Coordinates of C-alpha atoms and ligand atoms in Angstrom, one line a residue:
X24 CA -51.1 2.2 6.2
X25 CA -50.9 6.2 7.2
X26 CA -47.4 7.2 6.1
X27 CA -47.3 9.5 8.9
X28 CA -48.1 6.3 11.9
X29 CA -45.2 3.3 12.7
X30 CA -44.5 1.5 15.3
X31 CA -41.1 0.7 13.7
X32 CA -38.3 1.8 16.1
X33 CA -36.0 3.3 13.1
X34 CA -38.8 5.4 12.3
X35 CA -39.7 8.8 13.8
X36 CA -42.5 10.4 13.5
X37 CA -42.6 14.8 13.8
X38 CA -45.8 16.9 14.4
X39 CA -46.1 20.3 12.6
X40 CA -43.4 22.8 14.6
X41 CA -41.5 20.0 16.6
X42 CA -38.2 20.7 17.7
X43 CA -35.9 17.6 16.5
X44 CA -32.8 19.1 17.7
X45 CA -31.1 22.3 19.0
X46 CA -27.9 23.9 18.5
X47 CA -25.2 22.9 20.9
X48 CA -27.0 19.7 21.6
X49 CA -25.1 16.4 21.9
X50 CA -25.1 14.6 18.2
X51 CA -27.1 11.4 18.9
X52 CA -28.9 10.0 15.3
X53 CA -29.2 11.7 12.1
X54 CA -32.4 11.1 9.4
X55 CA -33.3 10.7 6.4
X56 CA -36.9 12.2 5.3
X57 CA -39.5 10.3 4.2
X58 CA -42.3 12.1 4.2
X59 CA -43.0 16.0 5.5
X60 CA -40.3 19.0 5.4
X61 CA -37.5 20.0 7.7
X62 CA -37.0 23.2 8.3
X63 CA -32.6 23.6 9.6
X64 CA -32.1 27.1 11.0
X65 CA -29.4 28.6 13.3
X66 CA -30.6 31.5 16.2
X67 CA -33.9 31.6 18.4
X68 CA -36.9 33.5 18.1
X69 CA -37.1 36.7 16.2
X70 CA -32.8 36.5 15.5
X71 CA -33.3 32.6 14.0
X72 CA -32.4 32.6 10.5
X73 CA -33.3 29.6 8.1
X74 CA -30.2 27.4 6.6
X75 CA -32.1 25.3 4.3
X76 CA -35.7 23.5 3.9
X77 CA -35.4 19.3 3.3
X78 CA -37.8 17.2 1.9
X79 CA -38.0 13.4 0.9
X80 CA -34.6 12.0 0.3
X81 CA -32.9 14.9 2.2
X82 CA -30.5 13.4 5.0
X83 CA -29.7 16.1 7.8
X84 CA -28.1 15.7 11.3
X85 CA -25.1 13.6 9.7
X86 CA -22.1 15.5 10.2
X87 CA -21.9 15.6 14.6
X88 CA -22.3 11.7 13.7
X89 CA -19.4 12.0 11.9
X90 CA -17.2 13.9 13.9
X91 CA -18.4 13.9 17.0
X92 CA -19.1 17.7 17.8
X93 CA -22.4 19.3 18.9
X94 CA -25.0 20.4 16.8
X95 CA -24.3 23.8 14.7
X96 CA -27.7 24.5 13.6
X97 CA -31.3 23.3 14.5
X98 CA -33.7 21.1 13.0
X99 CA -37.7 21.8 12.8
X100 CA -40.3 20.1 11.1
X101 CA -42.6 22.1 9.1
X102 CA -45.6 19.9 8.7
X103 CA -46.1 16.2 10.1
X104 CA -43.0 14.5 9.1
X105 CA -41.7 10.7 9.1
X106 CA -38.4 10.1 9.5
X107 CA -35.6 7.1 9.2
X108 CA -33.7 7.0 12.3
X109 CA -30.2 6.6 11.4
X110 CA -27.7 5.3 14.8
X111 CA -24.3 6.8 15.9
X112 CA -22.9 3.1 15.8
X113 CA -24.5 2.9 12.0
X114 CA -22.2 5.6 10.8
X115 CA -18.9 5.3 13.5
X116 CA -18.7 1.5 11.7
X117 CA -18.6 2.5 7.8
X118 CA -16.1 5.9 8.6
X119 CA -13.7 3.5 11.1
X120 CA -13.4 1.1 8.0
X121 CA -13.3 3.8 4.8
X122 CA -9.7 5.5 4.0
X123 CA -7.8 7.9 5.9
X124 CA -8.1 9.9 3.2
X125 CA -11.8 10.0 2.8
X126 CA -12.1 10.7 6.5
X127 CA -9.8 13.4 6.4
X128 CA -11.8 15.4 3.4
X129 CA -14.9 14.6 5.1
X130 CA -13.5 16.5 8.5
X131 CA -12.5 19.2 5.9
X132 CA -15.6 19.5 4.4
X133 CA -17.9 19.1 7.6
X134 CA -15.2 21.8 9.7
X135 CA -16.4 24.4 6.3
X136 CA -19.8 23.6 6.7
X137 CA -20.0 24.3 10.5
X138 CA -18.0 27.4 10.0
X139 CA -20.1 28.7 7.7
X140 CA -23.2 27.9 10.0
X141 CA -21.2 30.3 12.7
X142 CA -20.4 33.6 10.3
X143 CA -23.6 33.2 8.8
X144 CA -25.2 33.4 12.2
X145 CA -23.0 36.0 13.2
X146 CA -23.4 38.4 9.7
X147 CA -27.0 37.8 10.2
X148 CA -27.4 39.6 13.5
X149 CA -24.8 42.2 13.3
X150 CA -25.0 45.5 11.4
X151 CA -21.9 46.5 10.1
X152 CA -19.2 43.7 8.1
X153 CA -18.0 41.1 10.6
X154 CA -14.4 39.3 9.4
X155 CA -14.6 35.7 9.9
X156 CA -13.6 35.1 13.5
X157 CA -10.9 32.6 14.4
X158 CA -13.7 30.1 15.7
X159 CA -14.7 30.1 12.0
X160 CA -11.1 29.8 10.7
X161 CA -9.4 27.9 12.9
X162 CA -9.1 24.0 12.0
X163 CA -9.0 21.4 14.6
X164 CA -7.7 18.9 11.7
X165 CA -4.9 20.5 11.1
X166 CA -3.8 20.0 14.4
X167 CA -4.2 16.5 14.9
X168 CA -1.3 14.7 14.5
X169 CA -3.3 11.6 12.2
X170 CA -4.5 14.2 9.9
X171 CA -1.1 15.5 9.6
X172 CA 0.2 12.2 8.6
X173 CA -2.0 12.1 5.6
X174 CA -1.4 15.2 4.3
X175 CA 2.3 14.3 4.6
X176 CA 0.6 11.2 2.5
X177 CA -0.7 13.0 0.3
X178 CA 2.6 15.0 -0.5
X179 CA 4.6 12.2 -0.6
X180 CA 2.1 10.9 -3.1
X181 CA 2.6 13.4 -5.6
X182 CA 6.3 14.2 -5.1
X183 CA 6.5 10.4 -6.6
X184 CA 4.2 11.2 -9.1
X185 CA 6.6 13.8 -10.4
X186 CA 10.0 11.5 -9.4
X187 CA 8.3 9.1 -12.1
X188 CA 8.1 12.2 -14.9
X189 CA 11.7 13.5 -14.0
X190 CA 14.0 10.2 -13.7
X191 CA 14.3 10.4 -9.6
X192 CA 13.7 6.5 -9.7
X193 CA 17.2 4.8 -9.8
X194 CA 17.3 0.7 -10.3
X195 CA 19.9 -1.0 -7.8
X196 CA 21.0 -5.0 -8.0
X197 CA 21.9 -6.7 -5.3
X198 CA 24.1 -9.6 -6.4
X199 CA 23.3 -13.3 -5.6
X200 CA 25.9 -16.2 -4.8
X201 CA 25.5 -19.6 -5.3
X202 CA 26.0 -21.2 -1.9
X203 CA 28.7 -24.0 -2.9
X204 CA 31.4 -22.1 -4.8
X205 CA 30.3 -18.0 -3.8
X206 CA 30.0 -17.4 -7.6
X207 CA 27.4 -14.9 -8.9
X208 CA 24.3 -16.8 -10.2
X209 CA 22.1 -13.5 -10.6
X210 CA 20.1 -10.2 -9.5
X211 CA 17.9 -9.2 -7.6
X212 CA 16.4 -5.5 -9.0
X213 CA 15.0 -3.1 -6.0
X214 CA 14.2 0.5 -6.9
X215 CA 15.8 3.5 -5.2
X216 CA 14.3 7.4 -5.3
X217 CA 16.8 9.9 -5.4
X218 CA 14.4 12.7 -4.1
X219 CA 15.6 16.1 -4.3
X220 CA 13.9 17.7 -1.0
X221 CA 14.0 14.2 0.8
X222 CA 17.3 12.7 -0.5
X223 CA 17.1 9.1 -0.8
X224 CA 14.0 7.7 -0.4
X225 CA 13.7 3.7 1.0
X226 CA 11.3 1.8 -0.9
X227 CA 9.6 0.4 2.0
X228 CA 8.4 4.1 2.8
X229 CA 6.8 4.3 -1.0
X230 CA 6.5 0.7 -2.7
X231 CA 2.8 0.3 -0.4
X232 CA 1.6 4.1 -1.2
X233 CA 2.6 3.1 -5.3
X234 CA 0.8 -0.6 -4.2
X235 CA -2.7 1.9 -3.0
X236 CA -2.5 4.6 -5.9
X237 CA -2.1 2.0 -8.6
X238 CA 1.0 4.3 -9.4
X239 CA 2.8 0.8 -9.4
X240 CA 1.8 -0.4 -12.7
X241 CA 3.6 2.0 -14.3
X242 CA 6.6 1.9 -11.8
X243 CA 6.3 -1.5 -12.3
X244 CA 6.8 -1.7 -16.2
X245 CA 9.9 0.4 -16.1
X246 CA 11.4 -1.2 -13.5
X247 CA 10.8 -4.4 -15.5
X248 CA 12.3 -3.0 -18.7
X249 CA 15.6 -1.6 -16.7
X250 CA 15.9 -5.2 -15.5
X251 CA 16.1 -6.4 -19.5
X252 CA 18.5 -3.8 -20.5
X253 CA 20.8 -4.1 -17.5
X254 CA 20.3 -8.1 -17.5
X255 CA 21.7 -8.3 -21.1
X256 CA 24.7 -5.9 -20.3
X257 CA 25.5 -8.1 -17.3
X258 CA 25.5 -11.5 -19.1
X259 CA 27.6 -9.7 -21.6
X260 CA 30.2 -9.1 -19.2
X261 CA 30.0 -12.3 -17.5
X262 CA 32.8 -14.6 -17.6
X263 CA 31.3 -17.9 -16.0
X264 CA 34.1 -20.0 -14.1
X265 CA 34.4 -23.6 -13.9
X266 CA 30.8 -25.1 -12.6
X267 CA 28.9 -21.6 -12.7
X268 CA 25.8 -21.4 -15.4
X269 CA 26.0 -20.6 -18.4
X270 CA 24.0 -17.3 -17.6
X271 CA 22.6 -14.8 -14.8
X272 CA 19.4 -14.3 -13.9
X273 CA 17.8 -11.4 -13.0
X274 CA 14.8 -11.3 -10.0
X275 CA 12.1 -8.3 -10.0
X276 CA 9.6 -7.9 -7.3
X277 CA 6.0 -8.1 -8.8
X278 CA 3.2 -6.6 -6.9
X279 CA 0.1 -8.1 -6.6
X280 CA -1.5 -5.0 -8.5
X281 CA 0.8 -5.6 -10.9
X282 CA -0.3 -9.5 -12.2
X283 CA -3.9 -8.8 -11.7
X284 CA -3.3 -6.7 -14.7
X285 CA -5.1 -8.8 -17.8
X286 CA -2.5 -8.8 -20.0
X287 CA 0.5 -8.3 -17.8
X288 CA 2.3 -12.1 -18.6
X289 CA 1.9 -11.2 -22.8
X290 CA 3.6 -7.6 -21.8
X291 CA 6.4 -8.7 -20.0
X292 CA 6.8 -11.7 -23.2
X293 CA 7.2 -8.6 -25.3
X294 CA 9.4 -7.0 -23.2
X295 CA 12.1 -10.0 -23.3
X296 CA 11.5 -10.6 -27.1
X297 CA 12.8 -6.7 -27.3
X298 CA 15.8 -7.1 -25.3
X299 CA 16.8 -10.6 -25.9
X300 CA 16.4 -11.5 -22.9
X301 CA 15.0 -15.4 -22.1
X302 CA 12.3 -15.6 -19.8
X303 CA 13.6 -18.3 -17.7
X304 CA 16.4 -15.5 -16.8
X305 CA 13.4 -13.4 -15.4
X306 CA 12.3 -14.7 -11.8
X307 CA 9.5 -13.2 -10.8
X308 CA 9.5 -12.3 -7.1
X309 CA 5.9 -12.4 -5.2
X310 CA 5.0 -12.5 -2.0
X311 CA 2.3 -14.6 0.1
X312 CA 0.0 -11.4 -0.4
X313 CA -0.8 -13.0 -4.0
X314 CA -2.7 -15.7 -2.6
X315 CA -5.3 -13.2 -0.9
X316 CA -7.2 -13.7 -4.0
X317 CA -6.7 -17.3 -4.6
X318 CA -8.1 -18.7 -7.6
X319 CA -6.9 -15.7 -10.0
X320 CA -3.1 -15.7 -8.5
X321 CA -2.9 -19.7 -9.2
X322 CA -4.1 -18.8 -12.9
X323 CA -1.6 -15.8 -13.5
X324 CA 1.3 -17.7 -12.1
X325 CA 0.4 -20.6 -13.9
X326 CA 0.4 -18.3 -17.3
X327 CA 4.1 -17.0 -16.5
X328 CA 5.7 -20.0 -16.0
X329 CA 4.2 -21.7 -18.9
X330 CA 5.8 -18.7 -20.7
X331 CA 8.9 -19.6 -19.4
X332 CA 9.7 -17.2 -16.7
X333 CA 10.0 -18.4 -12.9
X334 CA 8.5 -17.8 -10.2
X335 CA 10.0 -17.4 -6.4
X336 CA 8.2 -17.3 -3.2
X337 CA 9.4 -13.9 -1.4
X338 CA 9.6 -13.0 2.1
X339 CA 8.5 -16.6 2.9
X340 CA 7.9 -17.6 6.9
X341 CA 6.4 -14.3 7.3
X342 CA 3.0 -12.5 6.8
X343 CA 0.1 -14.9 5.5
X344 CA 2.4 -18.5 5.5
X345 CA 0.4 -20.8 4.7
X346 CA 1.9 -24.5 3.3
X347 CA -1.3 -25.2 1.6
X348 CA 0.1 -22.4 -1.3
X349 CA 2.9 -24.6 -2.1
X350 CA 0.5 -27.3 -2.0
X351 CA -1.7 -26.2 -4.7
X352 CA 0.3 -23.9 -6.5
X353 CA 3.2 -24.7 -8.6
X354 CA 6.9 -22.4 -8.0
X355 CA 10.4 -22.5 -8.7
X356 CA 12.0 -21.0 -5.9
X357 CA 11.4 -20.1 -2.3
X358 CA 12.9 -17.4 -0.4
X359 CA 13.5 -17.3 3.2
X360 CA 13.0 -13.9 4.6
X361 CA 15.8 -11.9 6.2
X362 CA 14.2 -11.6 9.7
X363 CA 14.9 -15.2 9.9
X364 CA 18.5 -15.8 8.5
X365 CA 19.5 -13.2 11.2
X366 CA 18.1 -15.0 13.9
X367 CA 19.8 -18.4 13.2
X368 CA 22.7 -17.7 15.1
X369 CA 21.0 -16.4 18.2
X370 CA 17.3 -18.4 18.1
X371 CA 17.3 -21.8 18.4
X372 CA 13.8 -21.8 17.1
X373 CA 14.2 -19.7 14.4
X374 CA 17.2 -22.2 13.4
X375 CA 14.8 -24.7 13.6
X376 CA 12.4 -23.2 10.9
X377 CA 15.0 -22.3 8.7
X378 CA 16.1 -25.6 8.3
X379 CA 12.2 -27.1 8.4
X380 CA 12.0 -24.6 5.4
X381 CA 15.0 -25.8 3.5
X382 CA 13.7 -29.3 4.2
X383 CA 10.3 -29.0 2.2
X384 CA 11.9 -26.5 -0.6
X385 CA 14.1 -29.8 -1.3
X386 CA 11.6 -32.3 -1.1
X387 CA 9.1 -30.3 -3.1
X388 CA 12.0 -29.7 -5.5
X389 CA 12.7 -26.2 -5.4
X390 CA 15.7 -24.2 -5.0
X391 CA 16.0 -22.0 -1.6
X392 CA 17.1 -18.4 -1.6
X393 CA 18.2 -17.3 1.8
X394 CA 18.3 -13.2 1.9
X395 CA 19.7 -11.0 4.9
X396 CA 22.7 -13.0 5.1
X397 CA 25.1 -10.5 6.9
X398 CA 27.8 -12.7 8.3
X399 CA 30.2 -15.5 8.0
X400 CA 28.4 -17.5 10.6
X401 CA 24.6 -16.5 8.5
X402 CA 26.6 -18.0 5.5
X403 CA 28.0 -20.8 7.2
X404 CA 24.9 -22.5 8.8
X405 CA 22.6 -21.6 6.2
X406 CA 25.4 -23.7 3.6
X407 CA 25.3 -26.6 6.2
X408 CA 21.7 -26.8 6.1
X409 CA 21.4 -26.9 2.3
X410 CA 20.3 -23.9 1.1
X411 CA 21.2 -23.1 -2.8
X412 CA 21.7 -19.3 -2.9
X413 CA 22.3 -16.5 -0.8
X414 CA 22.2 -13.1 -1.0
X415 CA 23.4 -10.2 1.6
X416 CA 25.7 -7.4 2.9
X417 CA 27.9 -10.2 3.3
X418 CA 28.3 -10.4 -0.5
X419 CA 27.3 -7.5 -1.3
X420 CA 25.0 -4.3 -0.6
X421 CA 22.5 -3.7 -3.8
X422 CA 24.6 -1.5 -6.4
X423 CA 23.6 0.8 -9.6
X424 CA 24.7 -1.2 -12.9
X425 CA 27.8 0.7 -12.9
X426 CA 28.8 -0.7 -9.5
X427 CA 27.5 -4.3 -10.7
X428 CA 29.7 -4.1 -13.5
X429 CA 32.7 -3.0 -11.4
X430 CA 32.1 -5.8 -8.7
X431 CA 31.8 -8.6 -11.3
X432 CA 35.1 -7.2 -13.0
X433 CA 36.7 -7.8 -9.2
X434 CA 34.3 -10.6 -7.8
X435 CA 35.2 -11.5 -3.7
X436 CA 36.8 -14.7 -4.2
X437 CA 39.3 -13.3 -6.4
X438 CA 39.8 -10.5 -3.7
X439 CA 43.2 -9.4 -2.0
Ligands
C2E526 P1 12.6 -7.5 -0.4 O1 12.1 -7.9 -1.7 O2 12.5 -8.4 0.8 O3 14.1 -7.1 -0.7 C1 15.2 -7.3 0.2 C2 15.5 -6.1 1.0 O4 16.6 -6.5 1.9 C3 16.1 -5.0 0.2 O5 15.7 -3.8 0.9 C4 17.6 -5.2 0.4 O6 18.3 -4.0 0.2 C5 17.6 -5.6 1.8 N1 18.8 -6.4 2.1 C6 19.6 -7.1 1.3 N2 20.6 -7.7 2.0 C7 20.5 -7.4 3.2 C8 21.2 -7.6 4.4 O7 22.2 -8.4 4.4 N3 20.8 -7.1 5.6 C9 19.7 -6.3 5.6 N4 19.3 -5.7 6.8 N5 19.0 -6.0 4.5 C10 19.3 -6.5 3.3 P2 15.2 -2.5 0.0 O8 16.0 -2.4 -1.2 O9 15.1 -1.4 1.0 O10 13.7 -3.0 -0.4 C11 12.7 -3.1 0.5 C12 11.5 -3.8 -0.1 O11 10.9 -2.9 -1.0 C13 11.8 -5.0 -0.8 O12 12.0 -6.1 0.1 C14 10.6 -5.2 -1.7 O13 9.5 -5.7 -1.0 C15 10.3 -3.7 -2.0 N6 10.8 -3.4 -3.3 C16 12.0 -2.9 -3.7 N7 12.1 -2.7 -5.0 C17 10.9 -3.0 -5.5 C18 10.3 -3.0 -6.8 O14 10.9 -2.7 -7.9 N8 9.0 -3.4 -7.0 C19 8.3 -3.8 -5.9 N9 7.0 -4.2 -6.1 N10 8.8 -3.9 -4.6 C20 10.0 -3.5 -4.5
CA527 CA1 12.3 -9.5 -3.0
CA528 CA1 12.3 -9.8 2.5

């Protein structure tokens, strides 16, 4: 078959001197060559002046697919060339689903690439030294209020990269009460970053960016040893009453990043064995999230608990519920998201659900953390329905160790 003949749609085929596009020109396809050479040149006539010469391989007419803007230079073919026809819809599919991030740099680096296409053009046809023109230095990117958002990404990305070198991350406990008697049964651990330019820094607003940058796993161990150390300095100062346990127990979230590291149940063994801590005083916390990836979650929860530590159910009734985890997979505790203990007093649905959840924990014997409890009525109801432990600004507001060891010295029920 001639290389140079097809009756192929995606293919193009270019005689000698054909114009394929023109500056200014709406951006419609770009191609990749095949056979021939492309000539890309900016100007007309006499004042044109040649960008670059493509041959097999070379792609060209990509970037106004990429963003959108007309054409800043032309393309020519030199000799009969063949051509793969490559669709706006082909490339608007792959940027729409690759990161903001990527996007961004590739506006960056297309914005350069068209400015230089302008001040060459302009240098080229002028006599005497031409500064760069604010058409050449302007950037539409920086402008746009998406872009913006990244960059402020971006910052925020490395200012926790240097919280993590110079001891900005702070580990808080928030108390937990057993619902029967309102005596302390453990801890749950959630970081705090005492940023210097931002103040204090909510770990909703950098837990996920930590979760995308793998910057977690790190995070993730020292929280993990903080919870040992400060574990075994609150059992030491516990004074159980009549019918409390015998000890505390300390909750730490666990990102999924975090156990789909290989050795991550055989590092956080080690990390007990240092401090002294059991592993059934360590509940790990995960969320539904973990199950995105079925078989391997099942395996690496599987692993933990047969090391002893437990494992709770977080933010449960939200996100990707599905019953058919607890089905297959085996857990020690489940825990009722906030956004449904506040609504019990107010939604008689949401009442409803609560105490459906309750229900199944129970029967599927496992104990039911209720979080988000912020009043006396929250308390009340959930303690009617059955639920084992709470935990909330009722109680008490997460606290550094200092304030834990304060608050267990003067617990609530022994309160003026
Ligand atoms: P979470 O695991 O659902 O933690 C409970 C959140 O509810 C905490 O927010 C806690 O301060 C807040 N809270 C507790 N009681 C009440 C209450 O009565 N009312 C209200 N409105 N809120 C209450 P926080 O500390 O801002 O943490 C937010 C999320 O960040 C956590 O949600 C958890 O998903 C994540 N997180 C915190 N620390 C860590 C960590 O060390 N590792 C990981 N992977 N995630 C963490
Ligand atoms: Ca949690
Ligand atoms: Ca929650």
């Amino acid at each position: 078959m001639d290389p140079l003949h097809s009756s192929n749609c995606n293919i193009r085929l270019f005689q000698e001197g054909e114009t394929i596009f023109t500056e200014g020109s709406d951006s419609d396809a770009a191609y990749i060559i095949e056979a021939g050479l492309i000539e890309i040149f900016v100007g007309s006539g006499s004042d044109a002046v040649q960008l670059s010469v493509l041959g097999p391989g070379d792609i060209f007419g990509e970037m106004g697919l990429i963003d959108a803007y007309p054409r800043s230079a032309s393309a020519r073919a030199m000799c009969p060339c063949r051509c793969i026809v490559i669709s706006a819809a082909q490339i608007a599919e792959r940027i729409e689903a690759s990161n903001p991030l990527v996007k961004l740099l590739i506006s960056i680096s297309l914005h350069r690439n068209r400015a230089y296409n302008t001040y060459f053009k302009t240098i080229m046809n002028s006599s005497h030294v031409v500064l760069p023109t604010l058409a050449v230095t302007e950037k539409a990117y920086v402008k746009n209020p998406q872009h913006r958002q990244i960059l402020e990404e971006i910052k925020l990305e490395s200012d926790l990269h240097k919280a993590v070198n110079n001891d900005e991350l702070q580990p808080y406990y928030q108390p937990l009460f057993s619902m029967a008697d309102n005596s302390i049964v453990g801890f749950e651990s959630l970081l705090r970053w005492q940023c210097p330019d931002r103040g204090m820094v909510s770990p909703n607003q950098f837990i996920s960016l930590a979760e995308e940058t793998s910057l977690i796993v790190p995070i993730g161990d020292w929280i993990l040893e903080q919870a040992c150390i400060d574990l075994k300095t609150f059992q030491a100062h516990w004074q159980p009453g009549p019918g409390s346990p015998s000890h505390l127990f300390m909750s730490v979230n666990i990102s999924v990043r975090q156990f789909q590291e290989p050795n991550f149940c055989e590092k956080l063994l080690a990390l007990t064995q240092r401090y002294g801590v059991l592993p059934k005083h360590i509940k790990l916390e995960v969320t539904e999230r973990i199950f995105l990836d079925q078989a391997d979650a099942v395996e690496a929860i599987d692993d933990c608990r047969k090391a002893g530590f437990e494992v709770s159910l977080d933010d449960f009734g939200t996100g990707y519920s599905s019953l058919s985890y607890l089905e297959r997979c085996e857990i020690d505790s489940l825990k009722i998201d906030q956004s449904f203990t506040q609504k019990i007093c107010t939604s008689h649905r949401a009442k409803i659900l609560v105490s459906s959840i309750i229900d199944i924990s129970k029967k599927l014997g496992l104990i039911t953390i209720a979080e988000g409890i912020e009043t006396e009525e929250h308390r009340g109801i959930l303690e009617d329905m059955g639920c084992d432990i709470g935990q909330g600004y009722l109680f008490s507001k997460p606290l550094p160790s200092s304030g834990i060891l304060e608050f267990m010295a003067n617990p609530p029920s022994q309160r003026p």
